CSV table of C-alpha atoms in Angstrom, one decimal:
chain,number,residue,atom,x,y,z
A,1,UNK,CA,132.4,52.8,102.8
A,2,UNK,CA,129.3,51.0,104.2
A,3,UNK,CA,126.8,49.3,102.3
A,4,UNK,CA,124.9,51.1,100.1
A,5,UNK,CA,121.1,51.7,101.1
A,6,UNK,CA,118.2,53.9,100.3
A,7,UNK,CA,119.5,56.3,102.9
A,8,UNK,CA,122.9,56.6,102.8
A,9,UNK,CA,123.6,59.1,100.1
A,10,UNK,CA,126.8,61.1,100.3
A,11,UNK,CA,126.3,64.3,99.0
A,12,UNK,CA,129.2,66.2,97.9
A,13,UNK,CA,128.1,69.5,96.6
A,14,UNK,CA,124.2,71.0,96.3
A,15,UNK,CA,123.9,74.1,94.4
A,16,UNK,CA,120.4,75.3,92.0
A,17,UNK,CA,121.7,73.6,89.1
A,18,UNK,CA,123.8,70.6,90.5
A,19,UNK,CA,124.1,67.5,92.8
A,20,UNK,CA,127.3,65.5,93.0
A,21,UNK,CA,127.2,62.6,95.0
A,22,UNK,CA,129.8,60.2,95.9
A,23,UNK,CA,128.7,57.1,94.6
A,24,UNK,CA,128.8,53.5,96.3
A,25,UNK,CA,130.8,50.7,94.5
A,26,UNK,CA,128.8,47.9,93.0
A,27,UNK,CA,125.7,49.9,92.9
A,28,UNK,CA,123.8,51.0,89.3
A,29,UNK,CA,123.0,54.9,88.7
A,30,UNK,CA,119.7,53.9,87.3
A,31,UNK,CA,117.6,50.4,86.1
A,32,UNK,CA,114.8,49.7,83.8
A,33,UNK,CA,114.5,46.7,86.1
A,34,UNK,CA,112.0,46.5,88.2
A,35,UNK,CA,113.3,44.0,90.7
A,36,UNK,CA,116.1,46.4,90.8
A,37,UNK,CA,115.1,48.7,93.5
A,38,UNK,CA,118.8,50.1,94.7
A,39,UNK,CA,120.1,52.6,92.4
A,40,UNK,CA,121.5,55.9,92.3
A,41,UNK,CA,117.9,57.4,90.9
A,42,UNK,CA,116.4,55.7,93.6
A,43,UNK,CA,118.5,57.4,96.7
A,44,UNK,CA,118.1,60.4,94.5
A,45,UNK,CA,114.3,60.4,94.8
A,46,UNK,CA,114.4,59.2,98.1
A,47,UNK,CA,116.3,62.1,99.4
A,48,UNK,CA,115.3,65.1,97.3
A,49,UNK,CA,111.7,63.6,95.5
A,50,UNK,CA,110.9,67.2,95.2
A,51,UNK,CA,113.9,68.1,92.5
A,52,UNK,CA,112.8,65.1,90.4
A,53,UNK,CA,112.4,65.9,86.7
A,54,UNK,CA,108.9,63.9,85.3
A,55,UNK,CA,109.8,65.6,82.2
A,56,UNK,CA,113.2,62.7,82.2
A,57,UNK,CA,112.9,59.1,82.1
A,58,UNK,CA,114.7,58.4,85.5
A,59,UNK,CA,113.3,61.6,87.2
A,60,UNK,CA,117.5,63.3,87.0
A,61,UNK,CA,119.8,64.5,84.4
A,62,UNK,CA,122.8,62.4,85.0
A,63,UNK,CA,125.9,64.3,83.6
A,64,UNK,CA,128.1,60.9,82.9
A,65,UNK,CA,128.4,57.6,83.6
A,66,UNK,CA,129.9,55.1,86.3
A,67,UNK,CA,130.1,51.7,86.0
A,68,UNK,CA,128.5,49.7,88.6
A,69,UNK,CA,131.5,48.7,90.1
A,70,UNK,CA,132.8,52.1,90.2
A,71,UNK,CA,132.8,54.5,93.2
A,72,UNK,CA,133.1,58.2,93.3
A,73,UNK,CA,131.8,61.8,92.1
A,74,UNK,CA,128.9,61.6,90.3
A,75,UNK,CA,127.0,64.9,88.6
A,76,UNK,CA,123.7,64.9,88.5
A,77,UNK,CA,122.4,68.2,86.2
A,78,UNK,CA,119.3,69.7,87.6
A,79,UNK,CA,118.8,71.2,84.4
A,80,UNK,CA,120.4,70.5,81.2
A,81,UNK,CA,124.1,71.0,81.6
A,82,UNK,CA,127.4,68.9,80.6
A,83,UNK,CA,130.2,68.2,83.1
A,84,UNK,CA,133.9,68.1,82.1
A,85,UNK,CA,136.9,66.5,83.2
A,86,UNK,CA,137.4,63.2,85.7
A,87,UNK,CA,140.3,62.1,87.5
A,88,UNK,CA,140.7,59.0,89.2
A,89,UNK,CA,142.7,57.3,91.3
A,90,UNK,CA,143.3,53.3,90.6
A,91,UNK,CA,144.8,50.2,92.0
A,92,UNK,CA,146.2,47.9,89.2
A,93,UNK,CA,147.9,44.7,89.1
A,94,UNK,CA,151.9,44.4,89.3
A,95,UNK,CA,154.5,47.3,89.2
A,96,UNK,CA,153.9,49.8,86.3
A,97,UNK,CA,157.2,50.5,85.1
A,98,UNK,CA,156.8,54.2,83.6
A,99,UNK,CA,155.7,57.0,85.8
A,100,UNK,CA,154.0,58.4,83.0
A,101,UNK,CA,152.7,57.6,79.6
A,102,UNK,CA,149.7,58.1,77.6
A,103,UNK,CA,147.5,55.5,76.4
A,104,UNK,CA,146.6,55.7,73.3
A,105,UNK,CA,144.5,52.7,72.3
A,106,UNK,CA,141.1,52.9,70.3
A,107,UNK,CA,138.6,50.9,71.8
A,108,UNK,CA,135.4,49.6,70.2
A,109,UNK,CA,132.6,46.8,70.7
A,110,UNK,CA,133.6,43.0,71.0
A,111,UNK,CA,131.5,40.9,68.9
A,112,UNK,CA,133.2,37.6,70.1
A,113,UNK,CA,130.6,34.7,71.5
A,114,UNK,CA,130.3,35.2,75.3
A,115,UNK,CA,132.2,38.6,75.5
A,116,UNK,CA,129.6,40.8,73.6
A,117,UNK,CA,129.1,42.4,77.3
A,118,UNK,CA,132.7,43.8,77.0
A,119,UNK,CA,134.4,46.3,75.1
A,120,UNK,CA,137.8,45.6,73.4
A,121,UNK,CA,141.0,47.4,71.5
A,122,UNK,CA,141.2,47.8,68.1
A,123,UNK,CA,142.7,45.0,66.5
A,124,UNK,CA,141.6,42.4,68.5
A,125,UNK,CA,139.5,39.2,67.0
A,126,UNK,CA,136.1,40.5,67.0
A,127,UNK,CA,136.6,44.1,67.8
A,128,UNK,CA,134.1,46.5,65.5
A,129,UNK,CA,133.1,50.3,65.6
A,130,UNK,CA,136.2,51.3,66.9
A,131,UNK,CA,136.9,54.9,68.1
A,132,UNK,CA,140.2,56.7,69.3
A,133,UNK,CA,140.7,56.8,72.7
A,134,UNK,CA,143.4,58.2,75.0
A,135,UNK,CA,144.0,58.2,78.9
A,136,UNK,CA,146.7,60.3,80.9
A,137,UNK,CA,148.7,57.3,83.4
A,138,UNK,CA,150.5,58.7,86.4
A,139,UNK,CA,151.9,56.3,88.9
A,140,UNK,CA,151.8,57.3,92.4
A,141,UNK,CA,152.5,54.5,94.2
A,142,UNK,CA,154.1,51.3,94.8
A,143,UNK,CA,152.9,48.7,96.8
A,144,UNK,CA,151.1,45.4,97.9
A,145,UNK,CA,147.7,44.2,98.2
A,146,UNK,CA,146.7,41.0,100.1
A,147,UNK,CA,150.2,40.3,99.1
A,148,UNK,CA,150.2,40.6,95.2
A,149,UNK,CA,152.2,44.0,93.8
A,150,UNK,CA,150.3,46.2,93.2
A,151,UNK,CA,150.5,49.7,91.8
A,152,UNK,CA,148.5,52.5,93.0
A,153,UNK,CA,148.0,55.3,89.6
A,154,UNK,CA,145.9,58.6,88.5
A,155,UNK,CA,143.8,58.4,85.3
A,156,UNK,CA,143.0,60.8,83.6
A,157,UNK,CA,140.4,60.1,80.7
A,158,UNK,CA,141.0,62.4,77.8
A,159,UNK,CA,138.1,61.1,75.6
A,160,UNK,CA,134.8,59.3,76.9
A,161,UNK,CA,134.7,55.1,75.8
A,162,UNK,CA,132.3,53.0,77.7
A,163,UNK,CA,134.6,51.1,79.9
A,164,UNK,CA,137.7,52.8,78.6
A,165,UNK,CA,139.8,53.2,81.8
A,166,UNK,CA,139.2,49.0,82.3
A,167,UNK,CA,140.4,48.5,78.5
A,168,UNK,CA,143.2,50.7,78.7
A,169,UNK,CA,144.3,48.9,81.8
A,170,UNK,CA,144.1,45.6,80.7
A,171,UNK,CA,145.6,47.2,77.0
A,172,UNK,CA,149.2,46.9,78.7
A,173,UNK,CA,149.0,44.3,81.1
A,174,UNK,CA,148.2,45.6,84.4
A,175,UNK,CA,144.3,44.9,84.8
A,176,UNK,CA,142.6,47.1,87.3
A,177,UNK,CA,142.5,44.9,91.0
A,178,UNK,CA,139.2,43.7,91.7
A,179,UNK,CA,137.9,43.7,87.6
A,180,UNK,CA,137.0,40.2,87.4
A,181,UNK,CA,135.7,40.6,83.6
A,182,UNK,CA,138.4,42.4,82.0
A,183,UNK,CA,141.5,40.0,83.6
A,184,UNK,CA,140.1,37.8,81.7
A,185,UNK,CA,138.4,36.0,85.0
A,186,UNK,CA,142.0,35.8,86.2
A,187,UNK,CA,141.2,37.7,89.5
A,188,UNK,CA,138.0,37.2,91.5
A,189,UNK,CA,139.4,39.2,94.5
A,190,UNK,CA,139.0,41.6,96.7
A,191,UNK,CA,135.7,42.5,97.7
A,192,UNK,CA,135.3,45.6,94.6
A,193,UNK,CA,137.0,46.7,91.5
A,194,UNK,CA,139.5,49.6,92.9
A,195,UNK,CA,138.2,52.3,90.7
A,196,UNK,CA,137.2,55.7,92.1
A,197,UNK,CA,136.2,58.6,90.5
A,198,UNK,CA,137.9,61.0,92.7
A,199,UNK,CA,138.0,64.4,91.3
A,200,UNK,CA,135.3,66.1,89.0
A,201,UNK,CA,135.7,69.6,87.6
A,202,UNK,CA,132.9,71.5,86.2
A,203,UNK,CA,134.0,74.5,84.4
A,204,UNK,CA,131.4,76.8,84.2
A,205,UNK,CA,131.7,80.7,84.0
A,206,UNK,CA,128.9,81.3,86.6
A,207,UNK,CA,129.4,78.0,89.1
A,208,UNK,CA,132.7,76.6,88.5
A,209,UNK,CA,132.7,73.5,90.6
A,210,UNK,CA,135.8,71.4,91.6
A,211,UNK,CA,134.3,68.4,93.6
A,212,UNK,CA,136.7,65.7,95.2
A,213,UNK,CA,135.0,62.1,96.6
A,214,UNK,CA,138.0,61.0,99.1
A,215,UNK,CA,140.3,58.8,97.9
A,216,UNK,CA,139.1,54.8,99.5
A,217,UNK,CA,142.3,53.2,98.9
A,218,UNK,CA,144.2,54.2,101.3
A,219,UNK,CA,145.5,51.7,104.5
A,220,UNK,CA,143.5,53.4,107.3
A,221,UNK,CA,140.6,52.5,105.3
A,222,UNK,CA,142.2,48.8,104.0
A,223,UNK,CA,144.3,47.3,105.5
A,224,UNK,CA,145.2,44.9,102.6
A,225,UNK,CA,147.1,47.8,101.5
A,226,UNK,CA,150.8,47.7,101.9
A,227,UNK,CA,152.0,51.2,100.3
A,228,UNK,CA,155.2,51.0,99.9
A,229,UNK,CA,157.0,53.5,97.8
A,230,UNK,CA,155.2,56.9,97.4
A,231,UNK,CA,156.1,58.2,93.4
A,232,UNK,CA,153.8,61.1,92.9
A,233,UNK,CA,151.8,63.0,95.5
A,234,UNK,CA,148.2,62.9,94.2
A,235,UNK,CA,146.8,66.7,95.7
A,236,UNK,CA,150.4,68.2,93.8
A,237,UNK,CA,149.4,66.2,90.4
A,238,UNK,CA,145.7,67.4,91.3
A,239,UNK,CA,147.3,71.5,91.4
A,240,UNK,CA,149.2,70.8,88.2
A,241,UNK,CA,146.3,69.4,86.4
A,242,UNK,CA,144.0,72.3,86.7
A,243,UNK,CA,146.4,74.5,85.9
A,244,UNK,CA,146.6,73.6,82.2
A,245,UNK,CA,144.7,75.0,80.0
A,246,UNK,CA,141.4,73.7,79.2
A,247,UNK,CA,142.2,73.5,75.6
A,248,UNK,CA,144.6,70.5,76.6
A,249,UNK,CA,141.7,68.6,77.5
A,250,UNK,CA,139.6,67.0,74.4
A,251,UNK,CA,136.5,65.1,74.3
A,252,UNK,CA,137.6,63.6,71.3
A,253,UNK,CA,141.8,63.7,70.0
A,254,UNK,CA,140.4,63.9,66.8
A,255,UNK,CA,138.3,67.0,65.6
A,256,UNK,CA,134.7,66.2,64.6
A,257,UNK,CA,133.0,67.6,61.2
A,258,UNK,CA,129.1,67.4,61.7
A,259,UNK,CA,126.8,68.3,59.4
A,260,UNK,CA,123.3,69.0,59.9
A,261,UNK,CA,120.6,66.9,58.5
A,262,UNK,CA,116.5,68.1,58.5
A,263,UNK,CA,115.4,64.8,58.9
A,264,UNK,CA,117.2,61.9,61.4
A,265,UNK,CA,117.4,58.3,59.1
A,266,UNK,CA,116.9,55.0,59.9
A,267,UNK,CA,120.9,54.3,60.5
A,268,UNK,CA,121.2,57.7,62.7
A,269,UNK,CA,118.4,55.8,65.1
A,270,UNK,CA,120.0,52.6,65.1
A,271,UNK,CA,123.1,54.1,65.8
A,272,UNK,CA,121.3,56.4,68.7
A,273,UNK,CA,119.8,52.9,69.8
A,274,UNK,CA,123.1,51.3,70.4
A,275,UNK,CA,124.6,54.4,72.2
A,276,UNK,CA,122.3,54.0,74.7
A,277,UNK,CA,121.9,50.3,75.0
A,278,UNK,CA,125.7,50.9,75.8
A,279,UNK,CA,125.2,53.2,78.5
A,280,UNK,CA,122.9,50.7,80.4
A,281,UNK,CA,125.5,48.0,80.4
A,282,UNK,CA,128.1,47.8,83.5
């Protein structure tokens, strides 16, 4: 894709109550900064300044979260709405043995000096709040990039962990290519971390919406990309995945007893606090 600018929003699908847009690698969905003046929010208002919410704090509802260095659908709710499941295609380093596995690692907040911008697994020196966490790993291809084995996979998120694709990943030794903070500073190449969100389902009763942002990393769009050995085609996996049912699919793989309380306490707003620090962190 080009560079990202004020006026080159891709915009996937435009209904009443949605936007999805395919967003640019290494570019923020929305700042507090104000020296940061290329965002997400800030194509948003450029191109539709007319569907911008006053009532919200960045003008639109985002649905979810992408990192910075993260590319692909992005739902924007129009009104307030939730969007469900993600699946995205990754590059990772060396040759992932198993075609398939779960990764099952819970993933919490790394307290360690100079890594307090990070998230870790649970166990690790410094590791607190820890949550369960599980990703679906399906390896579609084999191959090299720039020279270095590679393996080209699907993930498929089946709880929501700041960073958890880029934890899980790392968890078993086969760092996403291009994430620079969680190998450890081991890899500072290529040009972007190869993580795309590429398909976004939205299953509503009156708008279902099944939204695909085309797949980047393939070689007539890099051609440090040496596929090699195709494993899984990604449209079949795609046909199989929405044909389970949506019970399969958990926001949490534990169930969650809440209770109401008539007034919010002092830890409830700290705890509220750090969510969303969390959510403005990359």
């Amino acid at each position: 894709m080009e560079p990202a600018s004020l006026e080159n929003l891709c915009v996937l699908y435009h209904s009443a109550n949605y936007i999805v847009v395919n967003k640019h690698w290494d570019i923020r969905i929305d700042s507090k900064m104000w020296y940061e003046k290329q965002t997400v929010q800030s194509q948003l208002k450029h191109r539709f300044p007319e569907l911008a919410d006053p009532g919200t704090y960045y003008g639109f509802r985002f649905c979810h979260q992408l990192d910075f260095s993260t590319s692909g659908a992005l739902c924007v709710a129009l009104n307030k709405a939730a969007a469900g499941p993600f699946i995205f295609p990754v590059q990772v380093r060396g040759t992932v043995a198993e075609e398939k596995m779960t990764l099952d690692f819970a993933i919490g907040k790394n307290t360690a000096e100079g890594k307090t911008h990070m998230m870790c697994t649970e166990g690790t020196d410094g590791c607190e709040n820890t949550k369960p966490c599980q990703t679906e790993l399906t390896v579609l291809e084999h191959g090299e990039y720039d020279g270095d084995p590679v393996t080209k996979v699907l993930l498929q998120p089946l709880t929501g962990r700041m960073h958890q694709l880029r934890v899980h990943c790392s968890a078993i030794a086969h760092p996403i290519v291009g994430d620079y903070t969680y190998s450890l500073h081991t890899y500072n190449a290529p040009y972007r971390m190869m993580l795309h969100a590429y398909f976004l389902h939205i299953p509503l009763e009156n708008e279902p919406i099944h939204v695909t942002a085309p797949d980047p990393f393939v070689l007539t769009l890099d051609s440090k990309w040496a596929p090699q050995r195709c494993v899984n085609v990604l449209e079949d996996l795609l046909k199989n995945i929405l044909k389970k049912p949506q019970t399969e699919i958990q926001e949490d793989p534990e169930p969650v007893h809440r209770r109401s309380s008539p007034v919010e306490s002092e830890e409830q707003q700290a705890q509220c606090q750090q969510w969303l620090c969390e959510w403005s962190l990359d």
